Amino acid sequence: MKKKAIVCRCEDITEEDVLNAIEEGYTDIEELRKVLRIGMGPCQGRVCIQLVMKLLEKKTGKKVSKASLPTSRPPIVPVSLGTLASDKDEK
Amino acid sequence: MKSKADVVIIGGGVSGCSLAYNLARAGIDVVVLEKKYLSSGATGACGAGIRQQWSTKENATLAIKSVKIFEKLSKELGEDIDLRQGGYLIIIHDDKGMKQSEKNVEMQRSLGLKVDILEPKQINDIVPILNVKGMQAIGATFCPTDGHANPFKTTFAYANAAKRHGAKIYTHTSVVDIKLNRNKISEVKTDKEPIKTNTVVNAAGVWSKEIAEMIGVKLPNIPFRKEIMVTERLKPMFEAMVISFKDGIYFSQQMEGQIIGGIPIPEERSGYKIIPTFSFMKHMSKTLTRYAPVLKHVNMLRHWTGFYDVTPDARPILGEINGVKGFIQCNGFSGHGFMLSPMVTKLLSDFIVEGKSSDILESLNLDRYKDKKIVKEVSVVG
Ligand SMILES: Cc1cc2nc3c(=O)[nH]c(=O)nc-3n(C[C@H](O)[C@H](O)[C@H](O)COP(=O)(O)OP(=O)(O)OC[C@H]3O[C@@H](n4cnc5c(N)ncnc54)[C@H](O)[C@@H]3O)c2cc1C
């Protein structure tokens, strides 16, 4: 992978951004998520988290436990507020 | 790991990290112990709104002084915390709300805060997308220096600055027990090595109650689950945080363009359950589109759960526990700990370093629950 490679398309984060953050001491996948906002966009990390995990493992030489990966949050796919607010099934 | 320290702080949220910074800067040998990662507790789940418009003098004073610190914090810590002061617009719906607002504003002004009561027609000057009728607004209060900051950036900036001043921060390290020697703190046991110390600060958020129980101190704090959501990014539309004590809603547009907001759900219960509910999504969307109908077509991306660490009077518990020397509380923030953290931790640091107490610290000591006359903070949302 080239340094310019985009890791997170939602937030426009490159491989270099991730490596720099790890070097600054953010060596926890959740901390990386929070400083870079990876996994917080519309795809919720489906694209980036695996890549970030690999970079982190390579850089620190430590295995990242699957259990520590961020969870996807509802509604999972974006849904409009109007649809969610609709009264159809209301008592 | 270090085997001893002057002060051990339990909890790596905004409270623990900002206190570590204040202490380390004063030359104190301080350790922070965090069971997961920094900002993994309420701090990482929060709305990070900063509001000075409170009903009790203590909260208002702490918030006003915190804002003064926030305003210089990016510079002081050498990292940007994304502070944005777009104001808080508090919607008033009825005469009772108006009476309370007038009382609050008078007290807030006596503390030097710039805050105004607005007519319904002035509401759209501040936030154009609001529907005054839909909200059933009879007025609002507005303080232009309220705002928000990025909670992760603030916590990490405090932590990084603390480390530069010599603080040691151990993440993925849990406190499992605290040892006393003749009613004085003597040691903290972790799932790794123990640390000898005479001062422990309990900044463990909703878990503070468990920490206190380790030495037989009972805290009245109760965890309340709170849900919060974020939408897709939109072009900038408004800068103020909009809140209503009556509807419990709060929402604002963040710097990147997304709208973040929360509301209590009718069936809300205390406890540690973290699964987000459909009821929240529905209730939030309904109220939000009633307040701002143009948001109907906007997508909700995610919603998540965090916990408020709620005390009987919705005010924090601060300072040393009577009878247990060196056991200091910094918890019970009841949903507003982010905005108070700069000043709260400064007061606690002054107390730890110089033994200097203050009227505010005294009034927020655990002992206040002994006499029945507690004054409740009523200006709470979410
Ligand atoms: C949905 C939501 C919205 C909010 N909105 C706002 C807002 O707009 N403005 C505002 O000011 N406040 C807001 N709050 C409240 C705010 O988030 C909290 O008051 C504040 O973050 C508390 O910070 P803290 O550092 O005291 O606690 P926390 O951030 O909870 O930190 C406590 C830490 O202690 C650690 N810990 C626990 N037990 C142990 C142990 N045994 N050993 C080691 N470590 C341990 C935890 O892992 C945790 O990281 C909101 C809260 C929620 C949930």
Short mmCIF file of C-alpha atoms and ligand atoms in Angstrom, two decimals:
data_model
loop_
_atom_site.label_atom_id
_atom_site.label_comp_id
_atom_site.label_asym_id
_atom_site.label_seq_id
_atom_site.Cartn_x
_atom_site.Cartn_y
_atom_site.Cartn_z
CA MET A 1 0.00 0.00 0.00
CA LYS A 2 1.25 3.49 -0.80
CA LYS A 3 1.35 6.08 1.98
CA LYS A 4 -1.30 8.17 0.21
CA ALA A 5 -3.72 5.27 0.23
CA ILE A 6 -7.11 6.25 1.63
CA VAL A 7 -8.05 4.07 4.57
CA CYS A 8 -11.34 5.69 5.53
CA ARG A 9 -13.40 7.08 2.68
CA CYS A 10 -16.10 8.62 4.86
CA GLU A 11 -13.65 10.82 6.73
CA ASP A 12 -10.89 11.02 4.11
CA ILE A 13 -8.19 9.50 6.29
CA THR A 14 -4.99 8.18 4.69
CA GLU A 15 -2.68 5.38 5.73
CA GLU A 16 -0.16 8.02 6.68
CA ASP A 17 -2.67 9.72 9.03
CA VAL A 18 -3.21 6.38 10.78
CA LEU A 19 0.51 5.63 11.07
CA ASN A 20 1.20 9.11 12.43
CA ALA A 21 -1.50 8.75 15.06
CA ILE A 22 -0.11 5.37 16.14
CA GLU A 23 3.32 6.95 16.41
CA GLU A 24 1.88 9.72 18.59
CA GLY A 25 0.86 7.03 21.04
CA TYR A 26 -2.75 6.24 20.10
CA THR A 27 -2.25 2.49 20.10
CA ASP A 28 -5.78 1.40 20.91
CA ILE A 29 -8.26 0.90 18.08
CA GLU A 30 -10.90 2.87 19.99
CA GLU A 31 -8.50 5.74 20.65
CA LEU A 32 -7.61 5.83 16.95
CA ARG A 33 -11.29 5.90 16.13
CA LYS A 34 -11.77 8.84 18.40
CA VAL A 35 -8.86 10.95 17.24
CA LEU A 36 -9.34 10.23 13.54
CA ARG A 37 -13.14 9.71 13.44
CA ILE A 38 -12.62 6.48 11.49
CA GLY A 39 -15.71 4.31 11.67
CA MET A 40 -17.92 7.24 12.61
CA GLY A 41 -19.13 7.99 9.08
CA PRO A 42 -22.06 6.49 7.16
CA CYS A 43 -20.36 3.09 6.68
CA GLN A 44 -19.61 2.76 10.41
CA GLY A 45 -16.21 1.20 9.84
CA ARG A 46 -17.16 -1.59 7.49
CA VAL A 47 -14.53 -0.30 5.06
CA CYS A 48 -11.78 1.00 7.31
CA ILE A 49 -11.67 -0.85 10.62
CA GLN A 50 -10.10 -4.06 9.25
CA LEU A 51 -7.41 -2.00 7.50
CA VAL A 52 -6.69 0.07 10.58
CA MET A 53 -6.48 -3.11 12.62
CA LYS A 54 -3.86 -4.52 10.24
CA LEU A 55 -1.82 -1.30 10.34
CA LEU A 56 -1.97 -1.27 14.12
CA GLU A 57 -0.89 -4.90 14.40
CA LYS A 58 1.98 -4.36 11.97
CA LYS A 59 3.18 -1.22 13.73
CA THR A 60 2.92 -2.42 17.33
CA GLY A 61 3.57 -6.12 16.75
CA LYS A 62 0.61 -6.87 19.02
CA LYS A 63 -2.52 -8.74 18.06
CA VAL A 64 -5.72 -6.70 18.23
CA SER A 65 -8.47 -8.72 19.81
CA LYS A 66 -11.63 -9.01 17.69
CA ALA A 67 -13.65 -8.32 20.81
CA SER A 68 -12.17 -4.84 21.09
CA LEU A 69 -13.41 -3.76 17.66
CA PRO A 70 -15.98 -0.96 17.62
CA THR A 71 -19.61 -2.02 17.38
CA SER A 72 -21.93 -0.92 14.62
CA ARG A 73 -24.77 1.17 15.97
CA PRO A 74 -28.38 1.29 14.91
CA PRO A 75 -29.90 2.21 12.53
CA ILE A 76 -26.92 0.47 10.74
CA VAL A 77 -27.98 1.98 7.42
CA PRO A 78 -28.90 5.67 7.40
CA VAL A 79 -32.66 6.28 7.80
CA SER A 80 -34.39 9.64 7.48
CA LEU A 81 -35.73 11.34 10.60
CA GLY A 82 -39.06 11.73 8.81
CA THR A 83 -39.37 7.97 8.34
CA LEU A 84 -38.38 7.24 11.91
CA ALA A 85 -40.86 9.83 13.16
CA SER A 86 -43.74 8.49 11.08
CA ASP A 87 -46.81 7.63 13.11
CA LYS A 88 -48.16 4.66 11.17
CA ASP A 89 -47.76 2.00 13.86
CA GLU A 90 -48.51 4.27 16.78
CA LYS A 91 -51.35 3.51 19.21
CA MET B 1 4.56 0.32 36.50
CA LYS B 2 5.39 2.71 39.33
CA SER B 3 5.21 1.25 42.81
CA LYS B 4 4.27 4.49 44.57
CA ALA B 5 2.83 7.93 43.86
CA ASP B 6 1.69 11.07 45.71
CA VAL B 7 -1.75 10.81 44.13
CA VAL B 8 -3.53 7.98 42.30
CA ILE B 9 -6.49 8.99 40.14
CA ILE B 10 -8.97 6.26 39.25
CA GLY B 11 -10.58 6.91 35.86
CA GLY B 12 -9.22 8.25 32.57
CA GLY B 13 -12.16 10.39 31.49
CA VAL B 14 -12.13 14.14 31.17
CA SER B 15 -12.17 14.50 34.99
CA GLY B 16 -9.23 12.18 35.66
CA CYS B 17 -7.11 13.57 32.83
CA SER B 18 -7.75 17.23 33.61
CA LEU B 19 -7.05 16.66 37.30
CA ALA B 20 -3.83 14.82 36.40
CA TYR B 21 -2.79 17.82 34.33
CA ASN B 22 -3.49 20.32 37.13
CA LEU B 23 -1.64 18.20 39.71
CA ALA B 24 1.35 17.33 37.52
CA ARG B 25 1.74 20.97 36.60
CA ALA B 26 1.93 21.79 40.31
CA GLY B 27 4.76 19.30 40.67
CA ILE B 28 2.76 16.45 42.18
CA ASP B 29 3.78 12.89 41.37
CA VAL B 30 0.51 11.58 39.92
CA VAL B 31 -0.69 8.33 38.36
CA VAL B 32 -3.93 7.77 36.40
CA LEU B 33 -5.39 4.26 36.24
CA GLU B 34 -7.93 3.54 33.49
CA LYS B 35 -9.53 0.13 33.07
CA LYS B 36 -10.07 0.50 29.31
CA TYR B 37 -8.81 3.36 27.15
CA LEU B 38 -8.91 7.13 27.72
CA SER B 39 -12.42 8.55 27.21
CA SER B 40 -14.00 5.08 27.23
CA GLY B 41 -16.59 6.12 29.85
CA ALA B 42 -19.24 8.84 29.72
CA THR B 43 -16.70 11.27 28.28
CA GLY B 44 -16.52 9.37 24.99
CA ALA B 45 -20.31 9.10 24.75
CA CYS B 46 -21.20 12.65 25.57
CA GLY B 47 -22.64 15.64 23.76
CA ALA B 48 -19.84 17.84 25.14
CA GLY B 49 -22.08 20.86 25.37
CA ILE B 50 -20.86 23.70 27.57
CA ARG B 51 -23.62 25.63 29.30
CA GLN B 52 -23.44 28.35 31.95
CA GLN B 53 -27.21 28.78 32.30
CA TRP B 54 -27.90 26.81 35.50
CA SER B 55 -30.43 27.17 38.31
CA THR B 56 -28.02 26.70 41.23
CA LYS B 57 -25.33 29.24 41.94
CA GLU B 58 -22.66 26.56 42.40
CA ASN B 59 -23.21 24.99 38.97
CA ALA B 60 -23.43 28.38 37.28
CA THR B 61 -20.24 29.58 38.98
CA LEU B 62 -18.33 26.38 38.13
CA ALA B 63 -19.51 26.56 34.51
CA ILE B 64 -18.71 30.27 34.10
CA LYS B 65 -15.20 29.76 35.49
CA SER B 66 -14.76 26.63 33.35
CA VAL B 67 -15.66 28.59 30.21
CA LYS B 68 -12.93 31.11 31.05
CA ILE B 69 -10.48 28.17 31.17
CA PHE B 70 -11.92 26.48 28.02
CA GLU B 71 -11.44 29.74 26.10
CA LYS B 72 -7.67 29.55 26.63
CA LEU B 73 -7.32 25.78 26.78
CA SER B 74 -6.20 24.98 23.21
CA LYS B 75 -3.34 27.41 23.68
CA GLU B 76 -2.52 26.31 27.20
CA LEU B 77 -2.41 22.59 26.31
CA GLY B 78 -0.85 23.06 22.89
CA GLU B 79 -3.58 21.05 21.10
CA ASP B 80 -6.83 22.21 19.57
CA ILE B 81 -9.93 21.14 21.51
CA ASP B 82 -12.36 22.51 18.86
CA LEU B 83 -14.14 24.91 21.19
CA ARG B 84 -17.03 26.63 19.49
CA GLN B 85 -19.11 29.24 21.29
CA GLY B 86 -22.38 29.35 19.39
CA GLY B 87 -24.49 29.85 22.51
CA TYR B 88 -27.25 27.79 24.15
CA LEU B 89 -30.85 28.58 23.27
CA ILE B 90 -33.18 27.34 25.99
CA ILE B 91 -36.80 27.13 24.83
CA ILE B 92 -39.52 28.23 27.27
CA HIS B 93 -42.98 26.68 26.81
CA ASP B 94 -45.21 27.96 29.63
CA ASP B 95 -45.61 30.41 32.51
CA LYS B 96 -43.97 28.08 34.98
CA GLY B 97 -40.93 27.78 32.73
CA MET B 98 -40.86 31.53 32.26
CA LYS B 99 -40.91 32.16 36.03
CA GLN B 100 -38.02 29.73 36.56
CA SER B 101 -36.10 31.29 33.64
CA GLU B 102 -36.51 34.79 35.05
CA LYS B 103 -35.19 33.61 38.38
CA ASN B 104 -32.27 31.79 36.76
CA VAL B 105 -31.35 34.72 34.53
CA GLU B 106 -31.35 37.13 37.46
CA MET B 107 -28.98 34.88 39.42
CA GLN B 108 -26.77 34.22 36.36
CA ARG B 109 -26.51 37.95 35.65
CA SER B 110 -25.50 38.58 39.27
CA LEU B 111 -22.49 36.37 38.49
CA GLY B 112 -21.60 38.56 35.52
CA LEU B 113 -22.97 36.29 32.78
CA LYS B 114 -24.34 37.83 29.60
CA VAL B 115 -27.71 36.15 29.10
CA ASP B 116 -31.02 37.38 27.70
CA ILE B 117 -34.67 36.45 27.63
CA LEU B 118 -35.92 36.43 24.03
CA GLU B 119 -39.36 36.99 22.52
CA PRO B 120 -40.71 34.15 20.35
CA LYS B 121 -40.03 36.20 17.20
CA GLN B 122 -36.35 36.54 18.11
CA ILE B 123 -35.83 32.77 18.20
CA ASN B 124 -35.32 32.45 14.44
CA ASP B 125 -32.63 35.13 14.52
CA ILE B 126 -30.54 32.65 16.47
CA VAL B 127 -31.62 29.36 14.87
CA PRO B 128 -33.47 29.92 11.58
CA ILE B 129 -34.68 26.33 11.14
CA LEU B 130 -36.74 26.23 14.35
CA ASN B 131 -40.53 26.18 14.16
CA VAL B 132 -41.72 28.43 16.99
CA LYS B 133 -45.32 27.13 16.80
CA GLY B 134 -44.31 23.49 16.60
CA MET B 135 -42.15 23.88 19.70
CA GLN B 136 -44.98 25.72 21.47
CA ALA B 137 -42.47 28.36 22.49
CA ILE B 138 -43.46 31.43 24.46
CA GLY B 139 -39.88 32.63 24.68
CA ALA B 140 -36.30 31.50 25.18
CA THR B 141 -33.14 32.38 27.01
CA PHE B 142 -29.86 32.77 25.18
CA CYS B 143 -26.28 33.00 26.36
CA PRO B 144 -23.85 33.62 23.49
CA THR B 145 -20.73 32.35 25.26
CA ASP B 146 -22.12 28.83 25.86
CA GLY B 147 -20.98 26.25 23.31
CA HIS B 148 -19.26 22.92 22.92
CA ALA B 149 -15.84 21.34 22.46
CA ASN B 150 -14.61 17.99 21.20
CA PRO B 151 -14.63 15.61 24.19
CA PHE B 152 -11.95 13.24 22.80
CA LYS B 153 -9.62 16.04 21.81
CA THR B 154 -10.09 17.74 25.17
CA THR B 155 -9.37 14.56 27.13
CA PHE B 156 -6.36 13.57 25.03
CA ALA B 157 -5.00 17.13 25.12
CA TYR B 158 -5.23 17.15 28.92
CA ALA B 159 -3.65 13.68 29.11
CA ASN B 160 -0.80 14.55 26.76
CA ALA B 161 -0.05 17.76 28.66
CA ALA B 162 -0.20 15.87 31.97
CA LYS B 163 2.34 13.37 30.65
CA ARG B 164 4.64 16.17 29.57
CA HIS B 165 4.53 17.40 33.17
CA GLY B 166 5.51 13.96 34.42
CA ALA B 167 2.15 12.25 35.08
CA LYS B 168 2.01 8.52 34.40
CA ILE B 169 -1.13 7.20 32.72
CA TYR B 170 -1.76 3.45 32.67
CA THR B 171 -4.63 2.34 30.43
CA HIS B 172 -6.09 -1.20 30.44
CA THR B 173 -5.36 -1.27 34.16
CA SER B 174 -8.26 -1.85 36.58
CA VAL B 175 -8.40 -0.91 40.22
CA VAL B 176 -9.62 -3.94 42.14
CA ASP B 177 -9.19 -2.84 45.76
CA ILE B 178 -8.10 0.02 48.00
CA LYS B 179 -6.30 -0.55 51.29
CA LEU B 180 -6.59 1.61 54.37
CA ASN B 181 -4.28 1.97 57.31
CA ARG B 182 -6.07 3.46 60.35
CA ASN B 183 -8.66 5.26 58.25
CA LYS B 184 -6.01 6.61 55.92
CA ILE B 185 -5.49 5.55 52.31
CA SER B 186 -2.35 3.42 52.01
CA GLU B 187 -2.43 1.39 48.80
CA VAL B 188 -4.31 0.83 45.55
CA LYS B 189 -4.48 -2.71 44.20
CA THR B 190 -4.82 -3.19 40.46
CA ASP B 191 -5.13 -6.21 38.17
CA LYS B 192 -1.41 -5.61 37.59
CA GLU B 193 0.93 -4.32 40.31
CA PRO B 194 -0.18 -2.43 43.46
CA ILE B 195 0.71 1.24 44.04
CA LYS B 196 1.45 2.78 47.44
CA THR B 197 -0.14 6.16 47.98
CA ASN B 198 -1.83 8.34 50.60
CA THR B 199 -4.26 10.02 48.25
CA VAL B 200 -6.80 8.44 45.91
CA VAL B 201 -9.17 10.38 43.69
CA ASN B 202 -12.36 8.58 42.72
CA ALA B 203 -13.05 9.87 39.18
CA ALA B 204 -14.51 6.60 37.92
CA GLY B 205 -17.77 8.05 36.55
CA VAL B 206 -20.72 5.67 36.99
CA TRP B 207 -18.36 3.11 38.51
CA SER B 208 -17.43 5.51 41.34
CA LYS B 209 -19.99 3.86 43.57
CA GLU B 210 -18.17 0.51 43.21
CA ILE B 211 -14.83 2.14 43.94
CA ALA B 212 -16.17 3.77 47.13
CA GLU B 213 -17.63 0.47 48.26
CA MET B 214 -14.12 -1.02 48.26
CA ILE B 215 -13.53 0.91 51.48
CA GLY B 216 -17.06 0.85 52.80
CA VAL B 217 -18.09 4.34 51.74
CA LYS B 218 -21.64 4.56 50.39
CA LEU B 219 -22.28 7.00 47.55
CA PRO B 220 -25.89 7.85 46.59
CA ASN B 221 -25.08 7.92 42.84
CA ILE B 222 -27.32 5.99 40.44
CA PRO B 223 -26.43 5.15 36.80
CA PHE B 224 -29.00 6.30 34.24
CA ARG B 225 -28.75 5.15 30.65
CA LYS B 226 -29.00 7.89 28.06
CA GLU B 227 -29.21 7.58 24.31
CA ILE B 228 -27.81 10.06 21.84
CA MET B 229 -27.78 10.16 18.04
CA VAL B 230 -25.91 11.67 15.15
CA THR B 231 -27.10 12.53 11.63
CA GLU B 232 -25.24 12.72 8.36
CA ARG B 233 -23.25 15.88 7.69
CA LEU B 234 -25.06 18.93 6.42
CA LYS B 235 -24.07 22.41 5.37
CA PRO B 236 -23.73 24.76 8.37
CA MET B 237 -27.23 25.88 9.43
CA PHE B 238 -26.96 26.99 13.04
CA GLU B 239 -24.37 27.37 15.76
CA ALA B 240 -26.39 27.29 18.96
CA MET B 241 -27.27 24.26 21.05
CA VAL B 242 -31.07 24.10 21.36
CA ILE B 243 -32.50 22.62 24.53
CA SER B 244 -35.81 22.31 26.36
CA PHE B 245 -36.13 21.27 29.99
CA LYS B 246 -39.78 20.39 29.40
CA ASP B 247 -39.28 18.10 26.40
CA GLY B 248 -35.84 17.01 27.59
CA ILE B 249 -34.41 17.41 24.10
CA TYR B 250 -31.03 18.86 23.23
CA PHE B 251 -29.39 19.15 19.80
CA SER B 252 -26.70 21.09 18.03
CA GLN B 253 -24.80 21.07 14.77
CA GLN B 254 -21.15 20.13 15.16
CA MET B 255 -18.21 21.72 13.42
CA GLU B 256 -18.08 18.95 10.79
CA GLY B 257 -21.78 19.47 9.95
CA GLN B 258 -23.51 16.56 11.68
CA ILE B 259 -26.36 17.14 14.13
CA ILE B 260 -25.95 15.49 17.52
CA GLY B 261 -28.80 15.25 19.97
CA GLY B 262 -30.55 13.31 22.68
CA ILE B 263 -33.81 12.99 24.59
CA PRO B 264 -34.98 10.79 27.45
CA ILE B 265 -37.33 7.97 26.49
CA PRO B 266 -40.56 7.44 28.43
CA GLU B 267 -39.65 3.95 29.65
CA GLU B 268 -36.18 4.96 30.83
CA ARG B 269 -34.80 3.01 33.77
CA SER B 270 -31.66 3.07 35.85
CA GLY B 271 -29.13 0.32 35.31
CA TYR B 272 -26.20 -0.63 33.12
CA LYS B 273 -28.00 -1.98 30.02
CA ILE B 274 -26.41 -0.50 26.92
CA ILE B 275 -28.46 -1.72 23.95
CA PRO B 276 -29.88 1.27 22.08
CA THR B 277 -33.67 1.26 21.71
CA PHE B 278 -36.02 1.80 18.80
CA SER B 279 -38.17 3.86 21.10
CA PHE B 280 -35.38 6.41 21.35
CA MET B 281 -34.99 6.70 17.57
CA LYS B 282 -38.69 7.29 17.21
CA HIS B 283 -39.11 9.71 20.09
CA MET B 284 -36.03 11.68 19.09
CA SER B 285 -37.01 11.92 15.42
CA LYS B 286 -40.55 13.00 16.29
CA THR B 287 -39.49 15.75 18.65
CA LEU B 288 -36.60 16.92 16.49
CA THR B 289 -38.75 17.20 13.34
CA ARG B 290 -41.41 19.02 15.37
CA TYR B 291 -38.75 21.54 16.45
CA ALA B 292 -37.14 21.75 13.01
CA PRO B 293 -39.39 20.31 10.27
CA VAL B 294 -36.76 20.81 7.54
CA LEU B 295 -34.72 18.03 9.14
CA LYS B 296 -37.34 15.49 8.03
CA HIS B 297 -35.22 14.47 5.04
CA VAL B 298 -31.99 14.20 6.97
CA ASN B 299 -30.62 10.73 7.71
CA MET B 300 -29.81 9.47 11.18
CA LEU B 301 -26.51 7.59 10.98
CA ARG B 302 -25.95 6.11 14.40
CA HIS B 303 -27.18 6.25 17.91
CA TRP B 304 -25.49 5.01 21.05
CA THR B 305 -25.84 4.79 24.80
CA GLY B 306 -23.92 6.38 27.62
CA PHE B 307 -24.51 6.79 31.32
CA TYR B 308 -25.33 9.72 33.54
CA ASP B 309 -23.92 9.30 37.06
CA VAL B 310 -26.87 10.86 38.87
CA THR B 311 -26.94 12.15 42.46
CA PRO B 312 -30.08 13.02 44.47
CA ASP B 313 -29.66 16.77 43.81
CA ALA B 314 -28.15 16.43 40.30
CA ARG B 315 -24.95 18.05 41.51
CA PRO B 316 -21.47 16.51 41.71
CA ILE B 317 -19.86 15.03 44.81
CA LEU B 318 -16.47 16.64 45.35
CA GLY B 319 -13.74 16.63 47.96
CA GLU B 320 -12.46 14.47 50.79
CA ILE B 321 -14.65 11.96 52.60
CA ASN B 322 -14.97 12.79 56.28
CA GLY B 323 -13.30 10.03 58.26
CA VAL B 324 -11.24 8.53 55.41
CA LYS B 325 -8.13 10.63 55.05
CA GLY B 326 -6.92 10.93 51.47
CA PHE B 327 -10.08 9.59 49.78
CA ILE B 328 -11.25 12.30 47.41
CA GLN B 329 -14.41 12.28 45.28
CA CYS B 330 -14.75 13.71 41.78
CA ASN B 331 -17.97 12.13 40.51
CA GLY B 332 -21.77 12.31 40.43
CA PHE B 333 -21.76 14.80 37.57
CA SER B 334 -25.36 13.90 36.67
CA GLY B 335 -24.95 14.56 32.95
CA HIS B 336 -22.91 17.76 33.02
CA GLY B 337 -19.38 16.77 33.98
CA PHE B 338 -17.67 17.68 30.76
CA MET B 339 -18.47 21.37 30.97
CA LEU B 340 -17.56 21.64 34.65
CA SER B 341 -14.31 19.68 34.49
CA PRO B 342 -11.79 22.53 34.02
CA MET B 343 -12.84 24.40 37.17
CA VAL B 344 -13.78 21.38 39.28
CA THR B 345 -10.37 19.81 38.80
CA LYS B 346 -8.65 23.11 39.45
CA LEU B 347 -10.43 23.42 42.81
CA LEU B 348 -9.60 19.81 43.69
CA SER B 349 -6.00 20.31 42.69
CA ASP B 350 -5.75 23.41 44.94
CA PHE B 351 -7.18 21.32 47.74
CA ILE B 352 -4.76 18.42 47.20
CA VAL B 353 -1.68 20.57 46.67
CA GLU B 354 -2.21 23.32 49.24
CA GLY B 355 -4.91 21.89 51.48
CA LYS B 356 -6.97 24.88 50.41
CA SER B 357 -10.71 24.30 50.44
CA SER B 358 -13.38 26.63 49.07
CA ASP B 359 -17.06 27.34 49.73
CA ILE B 360 -18.01 25.49 46.56
CA LEU B 361 -16.03 22.39 47.50
CA GLU B 362 -17.54 22.45 50.99
CA SER B 363 -21.07 22.78 49.62
CA LEU B 364 -20.56 19.84 47.27
CA ASN B 365 -19.08 17.47 49.85
CA LEU B 366 -20.83 14.13 50.41
CA ASP B 367 -21.78 15.42 53.87
CA ARG B 368 -24.45 17.66 52.38
CA TYR B 369 -26.84 14.70 52.17
CA LYS B 370 -26.77 14.39 55.95
CA ASP B 371 -28.95 17.44 56.50
CA LYS B 372 -32.15 17.08 54.59
CA LYS B 373 -32.15 20.58 53.07
CA ILE B 374 -30.41 19.86 49.78
CA VAL B 375 -30.98 22.29 46.90
CA LYS B 376 -31.73 20.48 43.68
CA GLU B 377 -30.41 21.58 40.30
CA VAL B 378 -33.54 21.81 38.15
CA SER B 379 -32.08 22.86 34.81
CA VAL B 380 -31.34 19.37 33.51
CA VAL B 381 -31.84 17.88 30.03
CA GLY B 382 -31.28 14.59 28.23
C1 LIG C 1 -25.37 10.77 26.26
C2 LIG C 1 -24.61 11.73 27.14
C3 LIG C 1 -24.58 13.10 26.83
C4 LIG C 1 -23.89 13.99 27.65
N1 LIG C 1 -23.83 15.32 27.30
C5 LIG C 1 -23.09 16.17 28.05
C6 LIG C 1 -22.95 17.54 27.66
O1 LIG C 1 -23.51 17.99 26.66
N2 LIG C 1 -22.19 18.35 28.45
C7 LIG C 1 -21.56 17.90 29.58
O2 LIG C 1 -20.89 18.68 30.26
N3 LIG C 1 -21.68 16.61 29.97
C8 LIG C 1 -22.42 15.74 29.23
N4 LIG C 1 -22.54 14.44 29.63
C9 LIG C 1 -21.93 14.03 30.91
C10 LIG C 1 -20.45 13.83 30.77
O3 LIG C 1 -20.21 12.91 29.73
C11 LIG C 1 -19.86 13.28 32.06
O4 LIG C 1 -20.32 13.98 33.18
C12 LIG C 1 -18.33 13.37 32.05
O5 LIG C 1 -17.81 12.88 30.84
C13 LIG C 1 -17.77 12.61 33.22
O6 LIG C 1 -16.39 12.44 33.04
P1 LIG C 1 -15.58 11.59 34.07
O7 LIG C 1 -14.18 11.64 33.64
O8 LIG C 1 -15.91 12.04 35.44
O9 LIG C 1 -16.20 10.11 33.93
P2 LIG C 1 -16.02 9.03 32.76
O10 LIG C 1 -15.76 9.66 31.46
O11 LIG C 1 -17.17 8.09 32.86
O12 LIG C 1 -14.68 8.31 33.17
C14 LIG C 1 -14.60 7.36 34.19
C15 LIG C 1 -13.54 6.35 33.79
O13 LIG C 1 -13.25 5.49 34.90
C16 LIG C 1 -12.89 4.25 34.39
N5 LIG C 1 -13.01 3.23 35.45
C17 LIG C 1 -14.14 2.78 36.02
N6 LIG C 1 -13.89 1.84 36.94
C18 LIG C 1 -12.54 1.70 36.96
C19 LIG C 1 -11.65 0.86 37.71
N7 LIG C 1 -12.09 -0.02 38.62
N8 LIG C 1 -10.32 0.96 37.47
C20 LIG C 1 -9.85 1.84 36.54
N9 LIG C 1 -10.66 2.65 35.82
C21 LIG C 1 -11.98 2.59 36.01
C22 LIG C 1 -13.85 4.04 33.24
O14 LIG C 1 -13.38 3.08 32.31
C23 LIG C 1 -13.98 5.44 32.65
O15 LIG C 1 -13.12 5.66 31.54
C24 LIG C 1 -23.23 13.52 28.82
C25 LIG C 1 -23.26 12.16 29.13
C26 LIG C 1 -23.93 11.26 28.31
C27 LIG C 1 -23.93 9.81 28.67
#
